Short mmCIF file of C-alpha atoms in Angstrom, two decimals:
data_model
loop_
_atom_site.label_atom_id
_atom_site.label_comp_id
_atom_site.label_asym_id
_atom_site.label_seq_id
_atom_site.Cartn_x
_atom_site.Cartn_y
_atom_site.Cartn_z
CA GLU A 1 -22.98 3.86 -0.22
CA PRO A 2 -25.99 5.45 -1.91
CA ASP A 3 -28.07 5.98 1.19
CA ARG A 4 -25.11 7.81 3.02
CA PHE A 5 -24.20 9.78 -0.06
CA ALA A 6 -27.89 10.94 -0.38
CA ARG A 7 -27.93 12.19 3.13
CA ALA A 8 -24.62 14.12 2.78
CA ALA A 9 -25.77 15.60 -0.51
CA ALA A 10 -29.06 16.67 1.16
CA ALA A 11 -27.22 18.64 3.94
CA PRO A 12 -27.77 22.26 4.19
CA GLU A 13 -24.09 23.02 4.39
CA HIS A 14 -21.32 21.49 2.15
CA PRO A 15 -17.84 22.18 3.47
CA LEU A 16 -15.08 22.63 0.89
CA PRO A 17 -13.08 19.41 0.54
CA VAL A 18 -9.73 20.65 1.12
CA LEU A 19 -6.41 18.82 2.50
CA GLY A 20 -6.33 18.95 6.12
CA ALA A 21 -10.17 19.22 6.67
CA VAL A 22 -10.31 16.31 9.00
CA ALA A 23 -12.26 16.26 12.28
CA PRO A 24 -10.05 15.76 15.56
CA ALA A 25 -11.94 12.54 16.20
CA PHE A 26 -10.41 10.97 13.06
CA ARG A 27 -6.85 12.50 13.18
CA SER A 28 -5.19 9.57 15.02
CA ARG A 29 -6.48 7.22 12.32
CA LEU A 30 -5.39 9.69 9.58
CA ALA A 31 -1.97 9.62 11.24
CA VAL A 32 -1.87 5.85 10.94
CA VAL A 33 -3.14 5.62 7.29
CA ALA A 34 -0.69 8.50 6.18
CA ALA A 35 2.26 6.60 8.09
CA LEU A 36 1.38 3.39 6.15
CA ALA A 37 1.12 4.96 2.87
CA PHE A 38 4.64 6.77 3.48
CA ALA A 39 6.01 3.38 4.43
CA VAL A 40 4.72 1.39 1.59
CA SER A 41 5.77 3.95 -0.97
CA ILE A 42 9.27 3.88 0.32
CA ILE A 43 9.29 0.21 -1.03
CA THR A 44 7.29 0.54 -4.12
CA GLY A 45 8.77 3.85 -5.27
CA PRO A 46 12.26 2.74 -6.06
CA ALA A 47 11.09 -0.90 -6.77
CA ASN A 48 8.94 0.21 -9.62
CA SER A 49 11.23 3.16 -10.89
CA PHE A 50 14.52 1.22 -11.03
CA LEU A 51 13.49 -2.27 -11.82
CA PHE A 52 13.33 -2.35 -15.60
CA LEU A 53 16.61 -0.14 -15.88
CA TYR A 54 18.21 -2.69 -13.41
CA ALA A 55 16.78 -5.69 -15.73
CA GLN A 56 18.32 -4.14 -18.81
CA ASN A 57 21.63 -2.65 -17.80
CA VAL A 58 22.62 -4.80 -14.70
CA VAL A 59 21.14 -8.29 -15.04
CA ARG A 60 21.06 -7.96 -18.94
CA LEU A 61 17.60 -9.61 -19.18
CA SER A 62 16.46 -9.73 -22.79
CA GLY A 63 13.42 -7.76 -24.15
CA VAL A 64 11.63 -11.05 -24.81
CA ALA A 65 12.13 -12.31 -21.27
CA THR A 66 11.15 -8.94 -19.95
CA ALA A 67 7.95 -8.91 -21.77
CA LEU A 68 7.05 -12.50 -20.72
CA MET A 69 7.88 -11.40 -17.06
CA VAL A 70 5.38 -8.61 -17.32
CA VAL A 71 2.70 -10.81 -18.77
CA GLY A 72 3.12 -13.38 -16.04
CA ALA A 73 3.07 -10.73 -13.45
CA GLY A 74 -0.20 -9.42 -14.84
CA LEU A 75 -1.86 -12.84 -14.51
CA LEU A 76 -0.59 -13.11 -10.92
CA GLY A 77 -1.85 -9.73 -10.23
CA LEU A 78 -5.43 -10.71 -11.18
CA ALA A 79 -5.01 -13.74 -8.97
CA GLY A 80 -3.64 -11.52 -6.06
CA LEU A 81 -6.76 -9.21 -6.31
CA LEU A 82 -9.04 -12.02 -5.88
CA ALA A 83 -7.03 -13.59 -3.22
CA GLY A 84 -6.87 -10.19 -1.41
CA ARG A 85 -10.54 -9.77 -1.67
CA TRP A 86 -11.28 -13.20 -0.21
CA LEU A 87 -8.64 -12.89 2.57
CA ALA A 88 -9.86 -9.34 3.56
CA ASP A 89 -13.42 -10.56 3.83
CA ASN A 90 -12.75 -13.94 5.43
CA TRP A 91 -9.56 -13.38 7.48
CA GLY A 92 -9.57 -9.65 8.08
CA ARG A 93 -8.16 -6.42 6.49
CA ARG A 94 -5.41 -5.89 9.16
CA PRO A 95 -3.60 -9.36 8.93
CA THR A 96 -4.08 -9.52 5.09
CA ALA A 97 -2.69 -5.88 4.50
CA SER A 98 0.18 -6.32 7.14
CA LEU A 99 1.48 -9.66 5.79
CA ALA A 100 1.05 -8.48 2.17
CA MET A 101 3.05 -5.50 2.99
CA VAL A 102 5.98 -7.54 4.38
CA ALA A 103 5.71 -9.93 1.35
CA ILE A 104 6.04 -6.96 -1.05
CA ALA A 105 9.36 -5.75 0.71
CA VAL A 106 10.77 -9.40 0.80
CA SER A 107 9.77 -9.87 -2.90
CA CYS A 108 11.39 -6.52 -3.93
CA VAL A 109 14.64 -7.65 -2.05
CA ILE A 110 14.50 -10.83 -4.24
CA ALA A 111 14.24 -9.03 -7.28
CA TYR A 112 17.29 -7.04 -6.76
CA SER A 113 19.35 -10.00 -5.63
CA ASP A 114 21.73 -9.66 -8.68
CA SER A 115 20.46 -12.67 -10.51
CA ARG A 116 17.92 -13.21 -13.35
CA VAL A 117 15.91 -15.93 -11.45
CA GLY A 118 15.66 -13.55 -8.57
CA LEU A 119 14.64 -10.54 -10.67
CA VAL A 120 11.77 -12.61 -12.44
CA SER A 121 10.52 -14.52 -9.34
CA GLY A 122 10.83 -11.39 -7.18
CA TYR A 123 9.04 -9.06 -9.50
CA VAL A 124 6.22 -11.56 -10.22
CA LEU A 125 5.84 -12.39 -6.56
CA GLY A 126 6.08 -8.72 -5.71
CA VAL A 127 3.26 -7.90 -8.12
CA PHE A 128 1.07 -10.66 -6.51
CA ALA A 129 1.76 -9.36 -3.01
CA ALA A 130 0.78 -5.73 -4.03
CA ALA A 131 -2.38 -6.88 -5.67
CA THR A 132 -3.17 -8.81 -2.55
CA PHE A 133 -2.48 -5.82 -0.41
CA ALA A 134 -4.71 -3.50 -2.30
CA PRO A 135 -8.26 -4.76 -1.51
CA ALA A 136 -7.53 -5.05 2.14
CA ALA A 137 -5.72 -1.80 2.65
CA GLY A 138 -8.09 0.19 0.46
CA ALA A 139 -11.15 -1.23 2.31
CA LEU A 140 -9.61 -0.58 5.66
CA ALA A 141 -8.62 2.99 4.80
CA ASN A 142 -12.09 3.78 3.41
CA GLU A 143 -14.27 2.06 6.11
CA LEU A 144 -12.39 3.98 8.85
CA PHE A 145 -13.64 7.26 7.74
CA PRO A 146 -17.23 8.72 6.90
CA THR A 147 -17.93 10.39 3.67
CA SER A 148 -17.56 13.87 5.12
CA VAL A 149 -13.92 13.39 5.72
CA ARG A 150 -12.95 10.63 3.29
CA ALA A 151 -11.79 12.90 0.39
CA SER A 152 -9.53 14.74 2.64
CA VAL A 153 -8.15 11.53 4.06
CA ALA A 154 -7.45 10.24 0.55
CA GLY A 155 -5.67 13.62 -0.16
CA TRP A 156 -3.42 13.20 2.80
CA GLN A 157 -2.81 9.50 1.87
CA THR A 158 -1.74 10.53 -1.56
CA ALA A 159 0.54 13.18 -0.38
CA ALA A 160 2.17 10.74 2.21
CA GLY A 161 2.54 8.25 -0.60
CA VAL A 162 4.36 10.75 -2.78
CA LEU A 163 6.70 11.85 -0.06
CA GLY A 164 7.37 8.32 0.76
CA ALA A 165 8.22 7.43 -2.86
CA VAL A 166 10.69 10.39 -2.98
CA THR A 167 12.30 9.29 0.33
CA GLY A 168 12.65 5.71 -0.99
CA LEU A 169 14.14 6.91 -4.34
CA LEU A 170 16.75 9.15 -2.44
CA ALA A 171 17.57 6.43 0.11
CA PHE A 172 17.81 3.63 -2.65
CA GLY A 173 19.99 5.81 -4.92
CA ALA A 174 22.31 6.79 -2.13
CA ALA A 175 22.75 3.14 -0.97
CA VAL A 176 23.54 2.05 -4.52
CA ASP A 177 26.11 4.89 -4.82
CA ILE A 178 27.90 3.94 -1.70
CA SER A 179 27.77 0.07 -1.97
CA ASN A 180 27.44 -0.16 -5.80
CA ARG A 181 25.14 -3.04 -5.19
CA PHE A 182 21.47 -3.18 -5.85
CA GLY A 183 20.76 -6.15 -3.67
CA LEU A 184 22.46 -4.33 -0.58
CA ALA A 185 20.57 -1.26 -1.39
CA ALA A 186 17.26 -3.08 -1.63
CA LEU A 187 17.97 -4.76 1.75
CA VAL A 188 18.74 -1.46 3.67
CA THR A 189 15.82 0.46 2.00
CA PHE A 190 12.97 -2.06 1.81
CA ILE A 191 13.18 -4.01 5.05
CA PRO A 192 13.08 -1.23 7.69
CA PRO A 193 9.80 0.14 6.45
CA THR A 194 8.12 -3.15 7.12
CA CYS A 195 8.14 -2.28 10.79
CA ALA A 196 5.25 0.05 10.04
CA ALA A 197 3.02 -2.99 9.34
CA LEU A 198 2.37 -3.16 13.12
CA LEU A 199 0.52 0.19 12.80
CA PHE A 200 -2.44 -1.80 11.23
CA TRP A 201 -3.09 -2.83 14.85
CA ARG A 202 -3.49 0.84 15.82
CA VAL A 203 -6.80 1.06 14.25
CA PRO A 204 -9.80 -1.30 14.62
CA GLU A 205 -10.54 -4.19 12.30
CA THR A 206 -13.50 -3.38 10.00
CA LYS A 207 -14.32 -6.93 8.72
CA ASP A 208 -17.95 -7.70 9.41
CA ARG A 209 -18.69 -4.32 10.98
CA GLU A 210 -20.95 -1.61 10.02
CA PRO A 211 -19.04 1.65 9.11
CA GLU A 212 -21.16 3.74 11.51
CA ASP A 213 -19.93 1.62 14.44
CA LEU A 214 -16.53 2.82 13.57
CA TRP A 215 -17.16 6.44 13.54
CA PRO A 216 -17.22 8.03 16.91
CA ASP A 217 -19.62 10.94 17.62
CA MET A 218 -21.09 10.68 14.07
CA PRO A 219 -24.90 10.43 13.33
#
């Protein structure tokens, strides 16, 4: 956005970009974005942190098989990014991101289903779903806010993601301690946050719309 950035840079005043400096007109959108970041991180936090430990110590997946799994996931991740970009531009940011979020949760549950086949397929599909999610969710979060508040929004989004990851790790670990089953822990930790996918419909769809049309009371 070179033109918008140039206008912001030429402004006589430059407010300090600090966490929380978000105009009232955008706080409801910020709440939605932060809540979604929190919910997604509840899933991805423990899914990423425990998976290779689970693969080695529980499922007993060999090192070679683990390496091949990661390579395959990388290839599907690239395909997911391309698919996510196309779907976000042609189908819409909200439906793409919401369905991909649900797919991430389901894939992570499959990955912890106490089998090698489930681990490999769930991990690979989870990477594909997360890569599909990224372009749509990233575009939506950025297009909802003007340059003047976007950095602060990103700060809140990051903070919410960290809190969500910690919450997910604590919940997943407690569920494993109680049930002694990773599959059940994944089910009770990863599925409930998918309800937050409905929050995507609390903000406007930004596909095929100029950003200025989505910014109330902004020049």
